[in-house]
Short mmCIF file of N, CA, C and O in Angstrom, two decimals:
data_model
loop_
_atom_site.label_atom_id
_atom_site.label_comp_id
_atom_site.label_asym_id
_atom_site.label_seq_id
_atom_site.Cartn_x
_atom_site.Cartn_y
_atom_site.Cartn_z
N MET A 182 -156.74 -57.61 79.49
CA MET A 182 -157.34 -56.29 79.73
C MET A 182 -158.77 -56.64 80.49
O MET A 182 -159.46 -57.52 80.01
N ASP A 183 -159.10 -55.87 81.41
CA ASP A 183 -160.37 -55.88 82.09
C ASP A 183 -161.10 -54.60 81.59
O ASP A 183 -160.63 -53.59 81.62
N LEU A 184 -162.44 -54.83 81.22
CA LEU A 184 -163.32 -53.76 80.77
C LEU A 184 -164.60 -53.99 81.52
O LEU A 184 -165.12 -55.10 81.63
N THR A 185 -165.26 -52.81 81.88
CA THR A 185 -166.62 -52.92 82.36
C THR A 185 -167.56 -52.94 81.17
O THR A 185 -167.10 -52.67 80.04
N LEU A 186 -168.74 -53.31 81.35
CA LEU A 186 -169.67 -53.33 80.16
C LEU A 186 -169.87 -51.90 79.48
O LEU A 186 -169.92 -51.71 78.39
N GLN A 187 -169.72 -50.88 80.47
CA GLN A 187 -169.89 -49.48 79.89
C GLN A 187 -168.63 -49.23 79.02
O GLN A 187 -168.74 -48.62 77.94
N GLN A 188 -167.43 -49.64 79.44
CA GLN A 188 -166.15 -49.43 78.65
C GLN A 188 -166.27 -50.23 77.39
O GLN A 188 -165.80 -49.85 76.33
N LEU A 189 -166.80 -51.51 77.38
CA LEU A 189 -167.00 -52.33 76.22
C LEU A 189 -167.76 -51.74 75.15
O LEU A 189 -167.37 -51.87 73.93
N LYS A 190 -168.67 -50.85 75.50
CA LYS A 190 -169.46 -50.12 74.40
C LYS A 190 -168.64 -49.28 73.49
O LYS A 190 -169.10 -49.06 72.39
N GLN A 191 -167.47 -48.84 73.99
CA GLN A 191 -166.58 -48.07 73.04
C GLN A 191 -166.00 -48.78 71.96
O GLN A 191 -165.55 -48.27 70.96
N TYR A 192 -166.15 -50.14 71.93
CA TYR A 192 -165.57 -51.04 70.88
C TYR A 192 -166.64 -51.64 70.01
O TYR A 192 -166.61 -52.88 69.76
N ASP A 193 -167.63 -50.81 69.63
CA ASP A 193 -168.76 -51.28 68.86
C ASP A 193 -168.61 -51.17 67.33
O ASP A 193 -169.51 -51.47 66.58
N GLY A 194 -167.45 -50.70 66.97
CA GLY A 194 -167.18 -50.55 65.48
C GLY A 194 -167.51 -49.11 64.94
O GLY A 194 -167.27 -48.92 63.79
N THR A 195 -168.08 -48.22 65.78
CA THR A 195 -168.40 -46.95 65.24
C THR A 195 -167.32 -46.04 65.20
O THR A 195 -167.30 -45.05 64.54
N ASP A 196 -166.14 -46.32 65.98
CA ASP A 196 -164.91 -45.51 65.83
C ASP A 196 -163.92 -46.48 65.06
O ASP A 196 -163.38 -47.42 65.66
N ALA A 197 -163.63 -46.06 63.88
CA ALA A 197 -162.74 -46.87 63.03
C ALA A 197 -161.36 -47.01 63.62
O ALA A 197 -160.57 -47.87 63.18
N SER A 198 -160.97 -46.18 64.55
CA SER A 198 -159.51 -46.25 65.08
C SER A 198 -159.52 -47.34 66.19
O SER A 198 -158.41 -47.60 66.71
N LYS A 199 -160.62 -47.79 66.58
CA LYS A 199 -160.68 -48.87 67.68
C LYS A 199 -161.05 -50.28 67.19
O LYS A 199 -161.77 -50.21 66.17
N PRO A 200 -160.60 -51.32 67.78
CA PRO A 200 -160.98 -52.72 67.33
C PRO A 200 -162.53 -52.91 67.74
O PRO A 200 -162.99 -52.16 68.39
N ILE A 201 -163.02 -53.93 67.15
CA ILE A 201 -164.39 -54.28 67.42
C ILE A 201 -164.41 -55.48 68.49
O ILE A 201 -163.78 -56.51 68.16
N TYR A 202 -164.99 -55.31 69.59
CA TYR A 202 -165.03 -56.33 70.61
C TYR A 202 -166.46 -56.85 70.82
O TYR A 202 -167.38 -56.06 70.69
N LEU A 203 -166.56 -58.07 71.21
CA LEU A 203 -167.74 -58.73 71.55
C LEU A 203 -167.42 -59.75 72.72
O LEU A 203 -166.43 -60.35 72.69
N ALA A 204 -168.30 -59.74 73.73
CA ALA A 204 -168.07 -60.64 74.91
C ALA A 204 -169.01 -61.87 74.82
O ALA A 204 -170.15 -61.73 74.48
N VAL A 205 -168.50 -62.97 75.19
CA VAL A 205 -169.23 -64.23 75.40
C VAL A 205 -168.95 -64.82 76.66
O VAL A 205 -167.70 -65.06 76.98
N LYS A 206 -169.86 -65.02 77.51
CA LYS A 206 -169.61 -65.45 78.92
C LYS A 206 -168.53 -64.75 79.65
O LYS A 206 -167.78 -65.35 80.39
N GLY A 207 -168.54 -63.37 79.40
CA GLY A 207 -167.64 -62.59 80.16
C GLY A 207 -166.24 -62.45 79.55
O GLY A 207 -165.34 -61.71 79.99
N ARG A 208 -165.90 -63.27 78.55
CA ARG A 208 -164.63 -63.11 77.88
C ARG A 208 -164.80 -62.35 76.57
O ARG A 208 -165.69 -62.40 75.86
N ILE A 209 -163.91 -61.43 76.50
CA ILE A 209 -163.87 -60.49 75.36
C ILE A 209 -163.10 -60.92 74.19
O ILE A 209 -161.92 -61.21 74.29
N PHE A 210 -163.73 -60.96 73.11
CA PHE A 210 -163.13 -61.43 71.78
C PHE A 210 -162.90 -60.20 70.86
O PHE A 210 -163.80 -59.36 70.75
N ASP A 211 -161.79 -60.14 70.17
CA ASP A 211 -161.56 -59.14 69.17
C ASP A 211 -162.09 -59.69 67.89
O ASP A 211 -161.47 -60.55 67.16
N VAL A 212 -163.28 -59.18 67.47
CA VAL A 212 -163.87 -59.65 66.26
C VAL A 212 -163.71 -58.73 65.06
O VAL A 212 -164.51 -58.71 63.98
N SER A 213 -162.71 -57.99 65.14
CA SER A 213 -162.44 -56.97 64.06
C SER A 213 -162.17 -57.58 62.72
O SER A 213 -162.62 -57.10 61.74
N ALA A 214 -161.77 -58.82 62.69
CA ALA A 214 -161.53 -59.60 61.42
C ALA A 214 -162.90 -59.90 60.78
O ALA A 214 -163.01 -60.13 59.58
N GLY A 215 -163.92 -59.82 61.59
CA GLY A 215 -165.32 -60.08 61.11
C GLY A 215 -166.05 -58.77 60.96
O GLY A 215 -167.31 -58.78 61.25
N LYS A 216 -165.34 -57.72 60.60
CA LYS A 216 -166.02 -56.42 60.53
C LYS A 216 -167.27 -56.34 59.73
O LYS A 216 -168.18 -55.60 59.97
N SER A 217 -167.29 -57.05 58.53
CA SER A 217 -168.55 -57.18 57.80
C SER A 217 -169.67 -57.64 58.41
O SER A 217 -170.78 -57.38 58.01
N PHE A 218 -169.44 -58.51 59.42
CA PHE A 218 -170.54 -59.04 60.27
C PHE A 218 -170.86 -58.23 61.47
O PHE A 218 -172.02 -58.00 61.74
N TYR A 219 -169.79 -57.75 62.18
CA TYR A 219 -169.98 -57.14 63.50
C TYR A 219 -169.94 -55.54 63.36
O TYR A 219 -170.25 -54.88 64.35
N GLY A 220 -169.41 -54.99 62.27
CA GLY A 220 -169.29 -53.57 62.18
C GLY A 220 -170.55 -52.87 61.85
O GLY A 220 -171.55 -53.65 61.58
N PRO A 221 -170.68 -51.59 61.87
CA PRO A 221 -171.82 -50.81 61.50
C PRO A 221 -172.45 -51.29 60.23
O PRO A 221 -171.69 -51.42 59.28
N GLY A 222 -173.74 -51.66 60.32
CA GLY A 222 -174.44 -52.05 59.12
C GLY A 222 -174.33 -53.54 58.81
O GLY A 222 -175.08 -54.11 58.06
N GLY A 223 -173.51 -54.25 59.66
CA GLY A 223 -173.33 -55.71 59.61
C GLY A 223 -174.57 -56.36 60.12
O GLY A 223 -175.21 -55.82 61.00
N PRO A 224 -174.88 -57.69 59.78
CA PRO A 224 -176.01 -58.41 60.23
C PRO A 224 -175.94 -58.64 61.76
O PRO A 224 -177.00 -58.94 62.33
N TYR A 225 -174.72 -58.63 62.40
CA TYR A 225 -174.63 -58.95 63.83
C TYR A 225 -174.09 -57.67 64.46
O TYR A 225 -173.47 -57.86 65.64
N ALA A 226 -174.28 -56.43 63.97
CA ALA A 226 -173.70 -55.29 64.55
C ALA A 226 -174.21 -54.98 65.93
O ALA A 226 -173.63 -54.40 66.80
N MET A 227 -175.48 -55.53 66.25
CA MET A 227 -176.11 -55.35 67.57
C MET A 227 -175.38 -56.05 68.66
O MET A 227 -175.59 -55.70 69.81
N PHE A 228 -174.45 -56.96 68.33
CA PHE A 228 -173.65 -57.77 69.31
C PHE A 228 -172.37 -56.88 69.66
O PHE A 228 -171.81 -57.23 70.89
N ALA A 229 -171.90 -56.07 68.77
CA ALA A 229 -170.58 -55.43 69.03
C ALA A 229 -170.60 -54.46 70.18
O ALA A 229 -171.60 -53.72 70.39
N GLY A 230 -169.56 -54.47 70.97
CA GLY A 230 -169.46 -53.77 72.08
C GLY A 230 -170.31 -54.18 73.31
O GLY A 230 -170.44 -53.41 74.31
N LYS A 231 -170.73 -55.37 73.20
CA LYS A 231 -171.55 -56.02 74.39
C LYS A 231 -171.32 -57.32 74.63
O LYS A 231 -170.66 -58.05 73.85
N ASP A 232 -171.86 -57.81 75.72
CA ASP A 232 -171.80 -59.30 76.07
C ASP A 232 -173.07 -59.82 75.40
O ASP A 232 -174.16 -59.54 75.81
N ALA A 233 -172.93 -60.72 74.35
CA ALA A 233 -173.94 -61.14 73.62
C ALA A 233 -174.43 -62.69 73.99
O ALA A 233 -175.09 -63.30 73.24
N SER A 234 -174.07 -63.00 75.23
CA SER A 234 -174.20 -64.38 75.58
C SER A 234 -175.66 -64.88 75.51
O SER A 234 -176.00 -65.78 74.94
N ARG A 235 -176.61 -64.15 76.09
CA ARG A 235 -178.04 -64.56 76.02
C ARG A 235 -178.51 -64.62 74.64
O ARG A 235 -179.21 -65.60 74.32
N ALA A 236 -178.25 -63.64 73.86
CA ALA A 236 -178.74 -63.60 72.49
C ALA A 236 -178.14 -64.80 71.67
O ALA A 236 -178.88 -65.32 70.91
N LEU A 237 -176.90 -65.13 71.87
CA LEU A 237 -176.35 -66.22 71.13
C LEU A 237 -176.95 -67.57 71.60
O LEU A 237 -177.38 -68.46 70.74
N ALA A 238 -177.18 -67.65 72.94
CA ALA A 238 -177.88 -68.89 73.46
C ALA A 238 -179.23 -69.15 72.89
O ALA A 238 -179.69 -70.27 72.52
N LYS A 239 -180.04 -67.96 72.73
CA LYS A 239 -181.31 -68.00 72.24
C LYS A 239 -181.51 -67.84 70.74
O LYS A 239 -182.50 -67.89 70.20
N MET A 240 -180.31 -67.63 70.05
CA MET A 240 -180.39 -67.44 68.62
C MET A 240 -181.19 -66.18 68.25
O MET A 240 -182.14 -66.34 67.46
N SER A 241 -181.09 -65.17 69.05
CA SER A 241 -181.93 -64.05 69.02
C SER A 241 -181.17 -62.77 68.65
O SER A 241 -180.00 -62.60 69.03
N LYS A 242 -181.87 -61.87 67.98
CA LYS A 242 -181.25 -60.50 67.63
C LYS A 242 -182.04 -59.45 68.36
O LYS A 242 -181.91 -58.29 68.05
N SER A 243 -182.85 -59.90 69.20
CA SER A 243 -183.68 -58.93 70.05
C SER A 243 -182.74 -58.13 70.99
O SER A 243 -181.91 -58.68 71.69
N ASP A 244 -182.93 -56.76 71.08
CA ASP A 244 -182.13 -55.98 71.92
C ASP A 244 -182.27 -56.44 73.40
O ASP A 244 -181.27 -56.39 74.13
N ASP A 245 -183.36 -56.83 73.77
CA ASP A 245 -183.62 -57.36 75.20
C ASP A 245 -182.71 -58.56 75.48
O ASP A 245 -182.32 -58.85 76.61
N ASP A 246 -182.29 -59.40 74.48
CA ASP A 246 -181.53 -60.52 74.73
C ASP A 246 -180.03 -60.30 74.68
O ASP A 246 -179.27 -61.21 75.00
N VAL A 247 -179.65 -59.14 74.13
CA VAL A 247 -178.15 -58.84 73.93
C VAL A 247 -177.57 -58.38 75.31
O VAL A 247 -177.51 -57.27 75.59
N CYS A 248 -177.41 -59.47 76.15
CA CYS A 248 -176.84 -59.12 77.57
C CYS A 248 -176.13 -60.49 78.05
O CYS A 248 -176.20 -61.57 77.41
N ALA A 249 -175.57 -60.33 79.21
CA ALA A 249 -174.83 -61.43 79.77
C ALA A 249 -175.66 -62.34 80.66
O ALA A 249 -175.31 -63.33 81.12
N ASN A 250 -176.92 -62.01 80.99
CA ASN A 250 -177.86 -62.72 81.89
C ASN A 250 -178.17 -64.07 81.25
O ASN A 250 -178.82 -64.26 80.20
N LEU A 251 -177.72 -65.15 81.99
CA LEU A 251 -177.99 -66.57 81.50
C LEU A 251 -179.13 -67.12 82.32
O LEU A 251 -179.54 -68.31 82.15
N ASN A 252 -179.81 -66.44 83.26
CA ASN A 252 -180.89 -66.92 84.09
C ASN A 252 -182.03 -67.44 83.23
O ASN A 252 -182.40 -66.74 82.33
N GLY A 253 -182.51 -68.61 83.61
CA GLY A 253 -183.78 -69.08 83.02
C GLY A 253 -183.48 -69.81 81.60
O GLY A 253 -184.43 -70.26 80.95
N LEU A 254 -182.16 -69.80 81.12
CA LEU A 254 -181.97 -70.49 79.84
C LEU A 254 -182.10 -72.12 80.01
O LEU A 254 -181.79 -72.64 81.11
N SER A 255 -182.60 -72.67 79.05
CA SER A 255 -182.69 -74.17 79.06
C SER A 255 -181.28 -74.88 78.84
O SER A 255 -180.39 -74.18 78.41
N ASP A 256 -181.24 -76.14 79.15
CA ASP A 256 -180.03 -76.85 78.92
C ASP A 256 -179.60 -76.78 77.49
O ASP A 256 -178.50 -76.62 77.08
N LYS A 257 -180.61 -76.85 76.64
CA LYS A 257 -180.41 -76.76 75.15
C LYS A 257 -179.77 -75.43 74.80
O LYS A 257 -178.77 -75.37 73.97
N GLU A 258 -180.33 -74.30 75.26
CA GLU A 258 -179.74 -73.06 75.06
C GLU A 258 -178.39 -72.89 75.46
O GLU A 258 -177.47 -72.25 74.87
N ILE A 259 -178.04 -73.48 76.77
CA ILE A 259 -176.74 -73.35 77.27
C ILE A 259 -175.81 -74.05 76.28
O ILE A 259 -174.65 -73.62 76.06
N GLY A 260 -176.20 -75.19 75.79
CA GLY A 260 -175.47 -75.98 74.87
C GLY A 260 -175.13 -75.21 73.57
O GLY A 260 -174.04 -75.16 72.95
N VAL A 261 -176.12 -74.48 73.07
CA VAL A 261 -176.08 -73.65 71.96
C VAL A 261 -174.92 -72.52 72.23
O VAL A 261 -174.12 -72.24 71.39
N LEU A 262 -175.01 -71.88 73.37
CA LEU A 262 -174.13 -70.94 73.78
C LEU A 262 -172.67 -71.42 73.83
O LEU A 262 -171.69 -70.87 73.33
N ASN A 263 -172.55 -72.70 74.51
CA ASN A 263 -171.19 -73.32 74.45
C ASN A 263 -170.62 -73.57 73.12
O ASN A 263 -169.42 -73.43 72.82
N ASP A 264 -171.52 -73.90 72.18
CA ASP A 264 -171.09 -74.12 70.72
C ASP A 264 -170.56 -72.80 70.09
O ASP A 264 -169.56 -72.76 69.53
N TRP A 265 -171.36 -71.76 70.46
CA TRP A 265 -170.96 -70.49 69.88
C TRP A 265 -169.61 -70.02 70.45
O TRP A 265 -168.70 -69.60 69.81
N GLU A 266 -169.47 -70.33 71.82
CA GLU A 266 -168.13 -70.01 72.44
C GLU A 266 -166.96 -70.65 71.79
O GLU A 266 -165.94 -70.02 71.55
N LYS A 267 -167.14 -71.93 71.47
CA LYS A 267 -166.14 -72.74 70.77
C LYS A 267 -165.81 -72.07 69.46
O LYS A 267 -164.60 -71.98 69.03
N LYS A 268 -166.80 -71.73 68.70
CA LYS A 268 -166.59 -71.00 67.46
C LYS A 268 -165.76 -69.75 67.48
O LYS A 268 -164.94 -69.50 66.69
N PHE A 269 -166.16 -68.94 68.54
CA PHE A 269 -165.43 -67.70 68.77
C PHE A 269 -163.97 -68.01 69.13
O PHE A 269 -163.06 -67.34 68.66
N GLU A 270 -163.82 -68.94 69.98
CA GLU A 270 -162.34 -69.28 70.41
C GLU A 270 -161.56 -69.76 69.28
O GLU A 270 -160.36 -69.41 69.21
N ALA A 271 -162.16 -70.45 68.36
CA ALA A 271 -161.41 -70.90 67.12
C ALA A 271 -160.98 -69.80 66.14
O ALA A 271 -160.15 -69.93 65.31
N LYS A 272 -161.97 -68.79 66.10
CA LYS A 272 -161.70 -67.80 65.04
C LYS A 272 -161.16 -66.45 65.48
O LYS A 272 -160.63 -65.80 64.72
N TYR A 273 -161.41 -66.06 66.80
CA TYR A 273 -160.99 -64.71 67.25
C TYR A 273 -160.17 -64.78 68.48
O TYR A 273 -160.42 -65.54 69.35
N PRO A 274 -159.24 -63.83 68.56
CA PRO A 274 -158.41 -63.79 69.81
C PRO A 274 -159.19 -63.27 70.92
O PRO A 274 -159.98 -62.37 70.85
N ILE A 275 -158.87 -63.86 72.15
CA ILE A 275 -159.51 -63.38 73.41
C ILE A 275 -158.45 -62.32 73.98
O ILE A 275 -157.34 -62.52 74.06
N VAL A 276 -159.13 -61.06 74.15
CA VAL A 276 -158.32 -59.93 74.56
C VAL A 276 -158.54 -59.49 76.00
O VAL A 276 -157.87 -58.58 76.49
N GLY A 277 -159.54 -60.07 76.61
CA GLY A 277 -159.81 -59.66 78.04
C GLY A 277 -161.06 -60.27 78.58
O GLY A 277 -161.58 -61.25 78.07
N ARG A 278 -161.56 -59.68 79.68
CA ARG A 278 -162.68 -60.11 80.36
C ARG A 278 -163.56 -58.85 80.82
O ARG A 278 -162.97 -57.77 81.14
N VAL A 279 -164.81 -59.09 80.99
CA VAL A 279 -165.72 -58.12 81.49
C VAL A 279 -165.75 -58.15 82.99
O VAL A 279 -165.73 -59.25 83.57
N VAL A 280 -165.55 -56.99 83.60
CA VAL A 280 -165.53 -56.95 85.08
C VAL A 280 -166.66 -55.99 85.53
O VAL A 280 -167.12 -55.19 84.69
N SER A 281 -167.19 -56.18 86.77
CA SER A 281 -168.29 -55.29 87.16
C SER A 281 -167.75 -53.98 87.79
O SER A 281 -166.55 -53.85 88.11
#
């Protein structure tokens, strides 16, 4: 399934009839199994329905960092992002990709 960032926003957990999606490096993961983390009120709810790549790389919960932009990240931050990506791959199904 291909989704734009605008379409991805529909899967932020606020509609209980839809799964919760989160993108990492443009790949969309179904994180519904982690609803207590990514659903409304969860500690990582700000990542749901978005590409959280930059925020994960920087270990940040700032709204400004919850985006796909990897420009200016250090090698260490890219390494952190790659580690997160592996964790998501091991735990959640990949259901699609973000398209422009």
